[in-house]
PDB file of C-alpha atoms in Angstrom:
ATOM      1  CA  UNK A   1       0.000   0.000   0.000  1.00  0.00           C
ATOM      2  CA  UNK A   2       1.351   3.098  -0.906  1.00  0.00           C
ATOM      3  CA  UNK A   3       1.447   6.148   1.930  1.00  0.00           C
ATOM      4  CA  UNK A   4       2.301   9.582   0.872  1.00  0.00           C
ATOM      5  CA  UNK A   5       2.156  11.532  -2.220  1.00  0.00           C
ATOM      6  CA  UNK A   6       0.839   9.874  -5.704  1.00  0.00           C
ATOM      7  CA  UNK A   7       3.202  10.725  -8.352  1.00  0.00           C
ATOM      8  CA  UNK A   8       0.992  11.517 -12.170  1.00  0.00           C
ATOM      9  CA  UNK A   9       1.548   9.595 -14.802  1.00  0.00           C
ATOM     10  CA  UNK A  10       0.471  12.284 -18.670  1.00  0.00           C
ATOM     11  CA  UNK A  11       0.627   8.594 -20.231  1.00  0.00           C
ATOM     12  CA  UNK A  12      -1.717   7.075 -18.132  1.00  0.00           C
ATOM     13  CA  UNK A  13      -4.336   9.608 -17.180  1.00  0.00           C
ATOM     14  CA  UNK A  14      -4.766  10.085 -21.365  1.00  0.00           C
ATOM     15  CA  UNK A  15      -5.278   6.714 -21.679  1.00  0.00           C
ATOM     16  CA  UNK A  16      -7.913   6.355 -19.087  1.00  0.00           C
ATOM     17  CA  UNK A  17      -9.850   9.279 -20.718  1.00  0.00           C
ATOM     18  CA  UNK A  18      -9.584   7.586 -24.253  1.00  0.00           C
ATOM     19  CA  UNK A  19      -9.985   3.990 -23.633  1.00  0.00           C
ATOM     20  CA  UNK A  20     -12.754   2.140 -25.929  1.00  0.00           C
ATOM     21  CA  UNK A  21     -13.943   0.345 -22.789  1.00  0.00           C
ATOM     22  CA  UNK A  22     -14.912   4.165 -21.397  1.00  0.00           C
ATOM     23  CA  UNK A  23     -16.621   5.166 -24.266  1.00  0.00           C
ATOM     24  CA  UNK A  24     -18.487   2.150 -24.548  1.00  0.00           C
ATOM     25  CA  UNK A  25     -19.951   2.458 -21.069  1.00  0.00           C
ATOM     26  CA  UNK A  26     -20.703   6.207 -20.920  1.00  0.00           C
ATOM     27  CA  UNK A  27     -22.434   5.836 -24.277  1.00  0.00           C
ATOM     28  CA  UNK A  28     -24.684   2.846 -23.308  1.00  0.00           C
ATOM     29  CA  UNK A  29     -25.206   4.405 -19.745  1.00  0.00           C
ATOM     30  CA  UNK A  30     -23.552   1.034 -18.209  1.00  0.00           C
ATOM     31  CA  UNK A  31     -22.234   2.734 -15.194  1.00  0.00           C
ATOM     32  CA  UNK A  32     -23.284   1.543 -11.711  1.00  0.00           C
ATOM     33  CA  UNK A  33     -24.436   4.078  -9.190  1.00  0.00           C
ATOM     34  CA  UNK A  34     -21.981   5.818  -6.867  1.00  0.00           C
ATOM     35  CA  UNK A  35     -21.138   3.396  -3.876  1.00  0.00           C
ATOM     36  CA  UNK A  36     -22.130   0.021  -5.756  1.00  0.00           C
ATOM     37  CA  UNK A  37     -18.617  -0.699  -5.744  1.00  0.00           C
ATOM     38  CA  UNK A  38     -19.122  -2.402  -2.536  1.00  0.00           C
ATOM     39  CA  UNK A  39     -21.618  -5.038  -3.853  1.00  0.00           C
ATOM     40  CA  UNK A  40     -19.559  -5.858  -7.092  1.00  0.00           C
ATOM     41  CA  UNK A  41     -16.217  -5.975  -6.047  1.00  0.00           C
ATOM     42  CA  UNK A  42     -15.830  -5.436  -1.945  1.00  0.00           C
ATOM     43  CA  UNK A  43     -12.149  -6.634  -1.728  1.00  0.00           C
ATOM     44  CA  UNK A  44     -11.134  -3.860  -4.435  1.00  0.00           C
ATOM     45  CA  UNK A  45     -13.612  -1.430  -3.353  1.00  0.00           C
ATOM     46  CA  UNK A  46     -12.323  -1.573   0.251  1.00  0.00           C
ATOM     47  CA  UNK A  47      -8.767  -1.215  -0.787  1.00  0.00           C
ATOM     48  CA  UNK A  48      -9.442   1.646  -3.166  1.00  0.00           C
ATOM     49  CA  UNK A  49     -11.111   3.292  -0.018  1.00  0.00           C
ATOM     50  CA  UNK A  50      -7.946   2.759   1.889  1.00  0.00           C
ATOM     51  CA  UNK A  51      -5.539   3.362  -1.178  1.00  0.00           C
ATOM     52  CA  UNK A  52      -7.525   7.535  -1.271  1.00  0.00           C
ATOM     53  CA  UNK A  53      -7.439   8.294   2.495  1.00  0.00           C
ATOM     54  CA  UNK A  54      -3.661   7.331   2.572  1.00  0.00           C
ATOM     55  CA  UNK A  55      -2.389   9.433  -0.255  1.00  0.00           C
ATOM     56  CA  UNK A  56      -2.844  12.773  -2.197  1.00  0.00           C
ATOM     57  CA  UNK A  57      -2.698  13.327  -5.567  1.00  0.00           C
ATOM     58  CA  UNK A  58       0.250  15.878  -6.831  1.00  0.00           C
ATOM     59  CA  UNK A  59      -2.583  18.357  -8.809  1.00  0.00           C
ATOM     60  CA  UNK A  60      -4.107  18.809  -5.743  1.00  0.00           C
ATOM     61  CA  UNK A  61      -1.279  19.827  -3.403  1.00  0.00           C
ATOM     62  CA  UNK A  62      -0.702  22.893  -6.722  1.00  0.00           C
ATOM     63  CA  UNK A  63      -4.106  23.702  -6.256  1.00  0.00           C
ATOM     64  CA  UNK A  64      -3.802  24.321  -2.554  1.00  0.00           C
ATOM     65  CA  UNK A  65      -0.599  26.215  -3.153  1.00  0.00           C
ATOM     66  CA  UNK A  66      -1.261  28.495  -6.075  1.00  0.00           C
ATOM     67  CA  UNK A  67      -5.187  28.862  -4.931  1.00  0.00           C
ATOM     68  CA  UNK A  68      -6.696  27.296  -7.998  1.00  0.00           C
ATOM     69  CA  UNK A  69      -9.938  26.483  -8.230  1.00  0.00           C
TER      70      UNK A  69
END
């Protein structure tokens, strides 16, 4: 598990925002509702809960320090 400061990946955050899998849910409206996560997939969605109240994403700490939006 990873503690501390998440370092961004360009690469990866455009590929998550292109992917054919994305498009093909958000077109066909295949999402589940917020918080289902737990009744599909508990052992991820307890370890993704874990994962974001253990570290903080670099864009956010420039927000806080240049007073973006």
């Amino acid at each position: 598990m990873k503690f501390g400061i998440r370092r961004p990946s360009i690469k990866r955050s455009i590929a998550a925002r292109t992917s054919v899998k994305r498009l093909v849910k958000q077109g066909l409206g295949l999402k589940a509702p917020r918080g289902m996560g737990w009744v599909t997939d508990p052992k991820r969605a307890a370890y993704n809960r874990v994962y974001d109240r253990t570290t903080v994403s670099f864009w956010s700490l420039l927000k806080r320090l240049f007073g973006g939006r």
